[in-house]
């Protein structure tokens, strides 16, 4: 598994597309489809999960074997103001747990900064 | 050598940028981008002016159309542009309306600026890691600033992130 993280608009998906020659057909955005090579913006999926009362990290943990060869793109939303909206607060913390778990399972972790990749793991 | 610096607020980006500029020698230009809107801005500008005292900067006031700076300065000099963030808000939000073309315009002009004045340090702000769903204008601003940041990261020799006064090199080298 390769985990690609970074703030919004930093070039995460562009990096994945270029490095792994992904086509739009290889990518699912904001949802979990294990038939796709690349699961992009799982933070959006996490928001929907949290709103439905689910814990995103549990879903990834239960499906860890299906993630082995995936490229996963997540947005780091951990470094801002604590939101007033309780759903967004829960989302922010759920993403932290989810991203840390995925990074622990990943073979490589990359962070994009202004379009430039940096390997964290 | 051109340098692009970003990072969180109050982490020491401007101070580090000033040190790079000072080491670059004279003539030394400070491009002041902030257009003050209230007494808080006035105080911020005064504080920044005080911090720059004695560094040998000549101040160029330029809140928009950044290439016009080069008409009043020696392009072979050293330039410090602080900040890309202020420049974008000046040009993107005017008189109660939003100009969606501002990010593309500024990205093009700043890349051209660095081409014409290659000894330039530019400071931006990393505003991309918060857990909020913003209104359309704010989101357009974040997307726009990131577009400019990425264009500058491609164009500049060095790309640095400043964290609590410490420097992470994403491209090039540590200039000091």
mmCIF file of C-alpha atoms in Angstrom:
data_model
loop_
_atom_site.group_PDB
_atom_site.id
_atom_site.type_symbol
_atom_site.label_atom_id
_atom_site.label_comp_id
_atom_site.label_asym_id
_atom_site.label_seq_id
_atom_site.Cartn_x
_atom_site.Cartn_y
_atom_site.Cartn_z
ATOM 1 C CA UNK A 1 0.000 0.000 0.000
ATOM 2 C CA UNK A 2 1.140 3.487 -0.810
ATOM 3 C CA UNK A 3 -0.329 6.342 1.196
ATOM 4 C CA UNK A 4 -0.177 9.854 -0.214
ATOM 5 C CA UNK A 5 -1.031 12.686 2.142
ATOM 6 C CA UNK A 6 -0.775 16.474 2.331
ATOM 7 C CA UNK A 7 -2.997 19.517 2.634
ATOM 8 C CA UNK A 8 -5.658 20.512 0.112
ATOM 9 C CA UNK A 9 -4.595 21.353 -3.453
ATOM 10 C CA UNK A 10 -0.982 20.275 -2.958
ATOM 11 C CA UNK A 11 -0.838 17.969 -5.973
ATOM 12 C CA UNK A 12 -1.483 14.574 -4.335
ATOM 13 C CA UNK A 13 -3.627 13.136 -7.131
ATOM 14 C CA UNK A 14 -1.406 14.633 -9.864
ATOM 15 C CA UNK A 15 1.562 12.906 -8.247
ATOM 16 C CA UNK A 16 -0.228 9.541 -8.069
ATOM 17 C CA UNK A 17 -1.441 9.810 -11.668
ATOM 18 C CA UNK A 18 2.028 10.643 -12.968
ATOM 19 C CA UNK A 19 3.934 8.087 -10.919
ATOM 20 C CA UNK A 20 1.587 5.145 -11.462
ATOM 21 C CA UNK A 21 0.257 6.123 -14.905
ATOM 22 C CA UNK A 22 -3.299 6.057 -13.574
ATOM 23 C CA UNK A 23 -6.271 6.741 -15.792
ATOM 24 C CA UNK A 24 -9.547 8.141 -14.476
ATOM 25 C CA UNK A 25 -10.895 4.605 -14.664
ATOM 26 C CA UNK A 26 -8.342 3.436 -12.076
ATOM 27 C CA UNK A 27 -9.475 5.996 -9.511
ATOM 28 C CA UNK A 28 -12.475 6.201 -7.231
ATOM 29 C CA UNK A 29 -13.047 9.510 -5.526
ATOM 30 C CA UNK A 30 -14.525 9.962 -2.080
ATOM 31 C CA UNK A 31 -15.707 6.373 -1.751
ATOM 32 C CA UNK A 32 -14.359 2.877 -1.208
ATOM 33 C CA UNK A 33 -14.273 0.632 -4.265
ATOM 34 C CA UNK A 34 -11.818 -2.240 -3.881
ATOM 35 C CA UNK A 35 -11.923 -2.909 -7.638
ATOM 36 C CA UNK A 36 -10.070 0.364 -8.222
ATOM 37 C CA UNK A 37 -6.315 0.740 -8.048
ATOM 38 C CA UNK A 38 -6.465 4.137 -6.366
ATOM 39 C CA UNK A 39 -8.795 5.249 -3.586
ATOM 40 C CA UNK A 40 -8.650 9.032 -3.708
ATOM 41 C CA UNK A 41 -9.777 11.546 -1.085
ATOM 42 C CA UNK A 42 -10.791 9.014 1.514
ATOM 43 C CA UNK A 43 -11.198 12.001 3.845
ATOM 44 C CA UNK A 44 -14.455 12.738 1.984
ATOM 45 C CA UNK A 45 -15.536 9.157 2.495
ATOM 46 C CA UNK A 46 -14.623 9.520 6.173
ATOM 47 C CA UNK A 47 -16.924 12.539 6.509
ATOM 48 C CA UNK A 48 -19.877 10.567 5.129
ATOM 49 C CA UNK A 49 -18.984 7.599 7.353
ATOM 50 C CA UNK A 50 -18.816 9.749 10.485
ATOM 51 C CA UNK A 51 -22.147 11.384 9.642
ATOM 52 C CA UNK A 52 -23.640 7.867 9.433
ATOM 53 C CA UNK A 53 -22.206 6.975 12.825
ATOM 54 C CA UNK A 54 -19.421 4.742 11.459
ATOM 55 C CA UNK A 55 -15.762 4.798 12.501
ATOM 56 C CA UNK A 56 -13.630 4.976 9.310
ATOM 57 C CA UNK A 57 -10.548 3.357 10.854
ATOM 58 C CA UNK A 58 -12.609 0.255 11.745
ATOM 59 C CA UNK A 59 -13.714 -0.120 8.139
ATOM 60 C CA UNK A 60 -10.134 0.069 6.873
ATOM 61 C CA UNK A 61 -8.929 -2.279 9.598
ATOM 62 C CA UNK A 62 -11.543 -4.868 8.644
ATOM 63 C CA UNK A 63 -10.482 -4.674 4.991
ATOM 64 C CA UNK A 64 -6.735 -4.355 5.405
ATOM 65 C CA UNK A 65 -5.948 -7.303 3.109
ATOM 66 C CA UNK A 66 -7.858 -5.668 0.274
ATOM 67 C CA UNK A 67 -5.701 -2.564 0.679
ATOM 68 C CA UNK A 68 -2.326 -4.244 0.146
ATOM 69 C CA UNK A 69 -1.816 -3.141 -3.453
ATOM 70 C CA UNK A 70 -3.738 0.101 -3.340
ATOM 71 C CA UNK A 71 -2.699 3.684 -3.728
ATOM 72 C CA UNK A 72 -4.555 5.695 -1.140
ATOM 73 C CA UNK A 73 -4.851 9.464 -1.191
ATOM 74 C CA UNK A 74 -5.910 11.327 1.909
ATOM 75 C CA UNK A 75 -6.054 15.020 2.756
ATOM 76 C CA UNK A 76 -4.382 16.075 5.973
ATOM 77 C CA UNK A 77 -7.030 18.131 7.764
ATOM 78 C CA UNK A 78 -5.381 17.908 11.167
ATOM 79 C CA UNK A 79 -3.770 21.329 11.526
ATOM 80 C CA UNK A 80 -6.482 23.933 11.739
ATOM 81 C CA UNK A 81 -8.976 25.389 14.163
ATOM 82 C CA UNK A 82 -11.216 22.926 15.999
ATOM 83 C CA UNK A 83 -14.511 23.269 14.092
ATOM 84 C CA UNK A 84 -17.675 24.534 15.817
ATOM 85 C CA UNK A 85 -19.757 21.870 14.062
ATOM 86 C CA UNK A 86 -19.678 18.615 16.084
ATOM 87 C CA UNK A 87 -19.805 16.486 12.910
ATOM 88 C CA UNK A 88 -16.715 18.234 11.551
ATOM 89 C CA UNK A 89 -14.976 17.818 14.911
ATOM 90 C CA UNK A 90 -15.680 14.086 14.823
ATOM 91 C CA UNK A 91 -14.522 13.971 11.188
ATOM 92 C CA UNK A 92 -11.239 15.708 12.023
ATOM 93 C CA UNK A 93 -10.422 13.219 14.769
ATOM 94 C CA UNK A 94 -11.605 10.201 12.766
ATOM 95 C CA UNK A 95 -9.299 11.227 9.908
ATOM 96 C CA UNK A 96 -6.377 11.426 12.323
ATOM 97 C CA UNK A 97 -6.991 7.866 13.514
ATOM 98 C CA UNK A 98 -7.630 6.604 9.991
ATOM 99 C CA UNK A 99 -4.516 8.218 8.492
ATOM 100 C CA UNK A 100 -2.255 7.049 11.310
ATOM 101 C CA UNK A 101 -3.515 3.496 10.942
ATOM 102 C CA UNK A 102 -3.099 3.522 7.161
ATOM 103 C CA UNK A 103 0.411 4.969 7.474
ATOM 104 C CA UNK A 104 1.313 2.179 9.919
ATOM 105 C CA UNK A 105 0.189 -0.412 7.342
ATOM 106 C CA UNK A 106 1.645 1.318 4.270
ATOM 107 C CA UNK A 107 4.849 0.319 2.499
ATOM 108 C CA UNK A 108 5.439 3.926 1.537
ATOM 109 C CA UNK A 109 4.057 7.203 2.885
ATOM 110 C CA UNK A 110 4.474 10.386 0.871
ATOM 111 C CA UNK A 111 3.560 13.951 1.731
ATOM 112 C CA UNK A 112 3.022 16.537 -1.000
ATOM 113 C CA UNK A 113 4.032 20.140 -0.356
ATOM 114 C CA UNK A 114 3.335 22.671 -3.119
ATOM 115 C CA UNK A 115 3.497 19.883 -5.693
ATOM 116 C CA UNK A 116 6.749 18.422 -4.322
ATOM 117 C CA UNK A 117 6.708 14.875 -2.887
ATOM 118 C CA UNK A 118 8.592 14.047 0.313
ATOM 119 C CA UNK A 119 8.902 10.475 1.523
ATOM 120 C CA UNK A 120 7.932 10.091 5.199
ATOM 121 C CA UNK A 121 8.167 6.302 5.281
ATOM 122 C CA UNK B 1 18.934 32.083 -6.666
ATOM 123 C CA UNK B 2 15.195 32.332 -6.174
ATOM 124 C CA UNK B 3 13.553 30.959 -3.046
ATOM 125 C CA UNK B 4 9.947 30.088 -2.259
ATOM 126 C CA UNK B 5 9.031 29.815 1.437
ATOM 127 C CA UNK B 6 5.792 28.621 2.990
ATOM 128 C CA UNK B 7 4.618 27.246 6.323
ATOM 129 C CA UNK B 8 2.201 27.989 9.136
ATOM 130 C CA UNK B 9 1.611 31.448 10.578
ATOM 131 C CA UNK B 10 4.106 32.921 13.063
ATOM 132 C CA UNK B 11 6.617 30.141 12.409
ATOM 133 C CA UNK B 12 9.414 32.502 11.371
ATOM 134 C CA UNK B 13 8.980 32.570 7.564
ATOM 135 C CA UNK B 14 9.372 36.348 7.191
ATOM 136 C CA UNK B 15 12.333 36.561 9.526
ATOM 137 C CA UNK B 16 14.101 33.738 7.715
ATOM 138 C CA UNK B 17 13.287 35.326 4.343
ATOM 139 C CA UNK B 18 14.772 38.628 5.542
ATOM 140 C CA UNK B 19 17.966 36.876 6.584
ATOM 141 C CA UNK B 20 18.290 35.263 3.136
ATOM 142 C CA UNK B 21 17.668 38.632 1.475
ATOM 143 C CA UNK B 22 20.202 40.426 3.647
ATOM 144 C CA UNK B 23 22.862 37.865 2.805
ATOM 145 C CA UNK B 24 22.116 38.568 -0.881
ATOM 146 C CA UNK B 25 23.643 42.066 -0.708
ATOM 147 C CA UNK B 26 22.545 45.463 -2.049
ATOM 148 C CA UNK B 27 20.431 46.861 -3.545
ATOM 149 C CA UNK B 28 17.870 45.183 -1.380
ATOM 150 C CA UNK B 29 14.160 45.672 -2.003
ATOM 151 C CA UNK B 30 11.246 44.873 0.243
ATOM 152 C CA UNK B 31 7.977 44.561 -1.678
ATOM 153 C CA UNK B 32 5.253 45.588 0.753
ATOM 154 C CA UNK B 33 2.050 43.932 -0.456
ATOM 155 C CA UNK B 34 -0.364 44.664 2.348
ATOM 156 C CA UNK B 35 -3.023 47.316 1.773
ATOM 157 C CA UNK B 36 -4.135 48.312 5.293
ATOM 158 C CA UNK B 37 -7.882 48.124 5.959
ATOM 159 C CA UNK B 38 -8.064 48.863 9.693
ATOM 160 C CA UNK B 39 -6.032 49.783 12.768
ATOM 161 C CA UNK B 40 -5.024 46.143 13.257
ATOM 162 C CA UNK B 41 -3.386 46.184 9.815
ATOM 163 C CA UNK B 42 -1.714 49.527 10.608
ATOM 164 C CA UNK B 43 -0.235 48.023 13.781
ATOM 165 C CA UNK B 44 0.915 44.924 11.878
ATOM 166 C CA UNK B 45 2.636 47.063 9.244
ATOM 167 C CA UNK B 46 4.328 49.190 11.930
ATOM 168 C CA UNK B 47 5.586 46.041 13.648
ATOM 169 C CA UNK B 48 6.978 44.678 10.365
ATOM 170 C CA UNK B 49 8.608 48.037 9.542
ATOM 171 C CA UNK B 50 10.258 48.049 12.953
ATOM 172 C CA UNK B 51 11.520 44.508 12.422
ATOM 173 C CA UNK B 52 13.114 45.559 9.113
ATOM 174 C CA UNK B 53 14.783 48.673 10.523
ATOM 175 C CA UNK B 54 18.518 48.690 9.958
ATOM 176 C CA UNK B 55 18.448 45.793 7.468
ATOM 177 C CA UNK B 56 19.076 48.096 4.482
ATOM 178 C CA UNK B 57 15.816 47.492 2.655
ATOM 179 C CA UNK B 58 14.355 49.947 0.216
ATOM 180 C CA UNK B 59 10.565 49.541 0.416
ATOM 181 C CA UNK B 60 8.492 49.209 -2.755
ATOM 182 C CA UNK B 61 4.769 49.579 -2.071
ATOM 183 C CA UNK B 62 2.958 47.234 -4.412
ATOM 184 C CA UNK B 63 -0.413 45.700 -3.590
ATOM 185 C CA UNK B 64 -1.251 44.590 -7.151
ATOM 186 C CA UNK B 65 0.203 44.240 -10.673
ATOM 187 C CA UNK B 66 3.487 43.020 -9.265
ATOM 188 C CA UNK B 67 5.578 43.419 -12.427
ATOM 189 C CA UNK B 68 5.227 47.210 -12.084
ATOM 190 C CA UNK B 69 7.738 47.002 -9.189
ATOM 191 C CA UNK B 70 10.501 46.260 -11.635
ATOM 192 C CA UNK B 71 10.027 49.658 -13.317
ATOM 193 C CA UNK B 72 11.231 51.395 -10.140
ATOM 194 C CA UNK B 73 13.992 48.978 -9.185
ATOM 195 C CA UNK B 74 17.167 47.334 -10.435
ATOM 196 C CA UNK B 75 16.187 43.793 -11.522
ATOM 197 C CA UNK B 76 19.704 42.639 -10.630
ATOM 198 C CA UNK B 77 19.020 43.573 -6.999
ATOM 199 C CA UNK B 78 17.647 41.303 -4.298
ATOM 200 C CA UNK B 79 13.883 41.255 -3.757
ATOM 201 C CA UNK B 80 11.813 40.070 -0.834
ATOM 202 C CA UNK B 81 8.112 39.651 -1.589
ATOM 203 C CA UNK B 82 6.035 39.222 1.559
ATOM 204 C CA UNK B 83 3.484 37.914 0.974
ATOM 205 C CA UNK B 84 1.895 36.056 -1.938
ATOM 206 C CA UNK B 85 -1.128 35.593 0.323
ATOM 207 C CA UNK B 86 -1.752 39.344 0.684
ATOM 208 C CA UNK B 87 -1.167 39.945 -3.014
ATOM 209 C CA UNK B 88 -3.835 37.388 -3.906
ATOM 210 C CA UNK B 89 -6.446 38.756 -1.507
ATOM 211 C CA UNK B 90 -5.831 42.292 -2.830
ATOM 212 C CA UNK B 91 -6.450 41.251 -6.408
ATOM 213 C CA UNK B 92 -9.079 38.586 -5.839
ATOM 214 C CA UNK B 93 -11.429 40.487 -3.545
ATOM 215 C CA UNK B 94 -12.200 44.055 -4.556
ATOM 216 C CA UNK B 95 -15.308 46.149 -3.948
ATOM 217 C CA UNK B 96 -17.561 43.313 -2.748
ATOM 218 C CA UNK B 97 -16.810 41.068 -5.647
ATOM 219 C CA UNK B 98 -14.575 38.100 -6.312
ATOM 220 C CA UNK B 99 -12.289 37.964 -9.314
ATOM 221 C CA UNK B 100 -11.858 34.277 -10.229
ATOM 222 C CA UNK B 101 -9.106 35.137 -12.744
ATOM 223 C CA UNK B 102 -6.767 36.602 -10.110
ATOM 224 C CA UNK B 103 -4.893 33.360 -9.233
ATOM 225 C CA UNK B 104 -4.003 32.622 -12.866
ATOM 226 C CA UNK B 105 -2.950 36.229 -13.467
ATOM 227 C CA UNK B 106 -0.776 36.385 -10.359
ATOM 228 C CA UNK B 107 0.777 32.951 -10.943
ATOM 229 C CA UNK B 108 1.824 34.082 -14.445
ATOM 230 C CA UNK B 109 3.127 37.456 -13.242
ATOM 231 C CA UNK B 110 5.115 36.030 -10.340
ATOM 232 C CA UNK B 111 6.754 33.359 -12.498
ATOM 233 C CA UNK B 112 7.666 36.156 -14.929
ATOM 234 C CA UNK B 113 8.929 38.270 -12.027
ATOM 235 C CA UNK B 114 11.290 35.515 -10.899
ATOM 236 C CA UNK B 115 12.487 35.119 -14.481
ATOM 237 C CA UNK B 116 13.311 38.840 -14.770
ATOM 238 C CA UNK B 117 14.582 39.260 -11.201
ATOM 239 C CA UNK B 118 16.098 35.874 -10.355
ATOM 240 C CA UNK B 119 17.360 36.957 -6.929
ATOM 241 C CA UNK B 120 13.992 36.938 -5.237
ATOM 242 C CA UNK B 121 12.573 35.411 -2.062
ATOM 243 C CA UNK B 122 8.793 34.938 -1.936
ATOM 244 C CA UNK B 123 6.798 34.168 1.185
ATOM 245 C CA UNK B 124 3.411 32.430 1.174
ATOM 246 C CA UNK B 125 1.209 30.793 3.811
ATOM 247 C CA UNK B 126 0.308 27.139 4.227
ATOM 248 C CA UNK B 127 -3.461 27.265 4.777
ATOM 249 C CA UNK B 128 -4.359 23.817 3.534
ATOM 250 C CA UNK B 129 -4.665 21.481 6.510
ATOM 251 C CA UNK B 130 -7.746 22.479 8.411
ATOM 252 C CA UNK B 131 -10.963 20.542 8.935
ATOM 253 C CA UNK B 132 -13.508 22.990 7.672
ATOM 254 C CA UNK B 133 -15.997 23.173 4.829
ATOM 255 C CA UNK B 134 -15.673 26.720 3.569
ATOM 256 C CA UNK B 135 -17.941 28.957 1.553
ATOM 257 C CA UNK B 136 -17.297 29.175 -2.182
ATOM 258 C CA UNK B 137 -15.162 32.328 -2.053
ATOM 259 C CA UNK B 138 -12.888 31.071 0.709
ATOM 260 C CA UNK B 139 -12.448 27.726 -1.035
ATOM 261 C CA UNK B 140 -11.677 29.505 -4.327
ATOM 262 C CA UNK B 141 -9.081 31.572 -2.482
ATOM 263 C CA UNK B 142 -7.395 28.484 -0.969
ATOM 264 C CA UNK B 143 -7.411 26.726 -4.342
ATOM 265 C CA UNK B 144 -6.077 29.881 -5.989
ATOM 266 C CA UNK B 145 -3.253 30.390 -3.511
ATOM 267 C CA UNK B 146 -2.233 26.733 -3.873
ATOM 268 C CA UNK B 147 -2.148 27.149 -7.653
ATOM 269 C CA UNK B 148 0.242 30.103 -7.288
ATOM 270 C CA UNK B 149 2.333 28.269 -4.673
ATOM 271 C CA UNK B 150 2.752 25.278 -6.965
ATOM 272 C CA UNK B 151 3.706 27.445 -9.948
ATOM 273 C CA UNK B 152 6.308 29.212 -7.789
ATOM 274 C CA UNK B 153 7.597 25.925 -6.391
ATOM 275 C CA UNK B 154 8.261 24.843 -9.986
ATOM 276 C CA UNK B 155 9.848 28.172 -10.962
ATOM 277 C CA UNK B 156 12.076 28.784 -7.923
ATOM 278 C CA UNK B 157 15.464 27.196 -7.296
ATOM 279 C CA UNK B 158 14.808 26.525 -3.616
ATOM 280 C CA UNK B 159 11.533 25.538 -1.942
ATOM 281 C CA UNK B 160 11.476 25.672 1.849
ATOM 282 C CA UNK B 161 8.964 25.030 4.585
ATOM 283 C CA UNK B 162 9.563 26.812 7.882
ATOM 284 C CA UNK B 163 8.287 25.026 10.999
ATOM 285 C CA UNK B 164 8.852 26.733 14.361
ATOM 286 C CA UNK B 165 11.814 28.566 12.868
ATOM 287 C CA UNK B 166 13.317 25.322 11.535
ATOM 288 C CA UNK B 167 13.734 24.750 7.823
ATOM 289 C CA UNK B 168 12.641 21.740 5.753
ATOM 290 C CA UNK B 169 14.127 21.693 2.247
ATOM 291 C CA UNK B 170 11.660 20.400 -0.353
ATOM 292 C CA UNK B 171 13.759 21.453 -3.344
ATOM 293 C CA UNK B 172 17.253 22.861 -3.813
ATOM 294 C CA UNK B 173 19.259 23.667 -0.712
ATOM 295 C CA UNK B 174 19.230 25.732 2.461
ATOM 296 C CA UNK B 175 20.302 29.166 1.247
ATOM 297 C CA UNK B 176 21.907 30.140 4.583
#
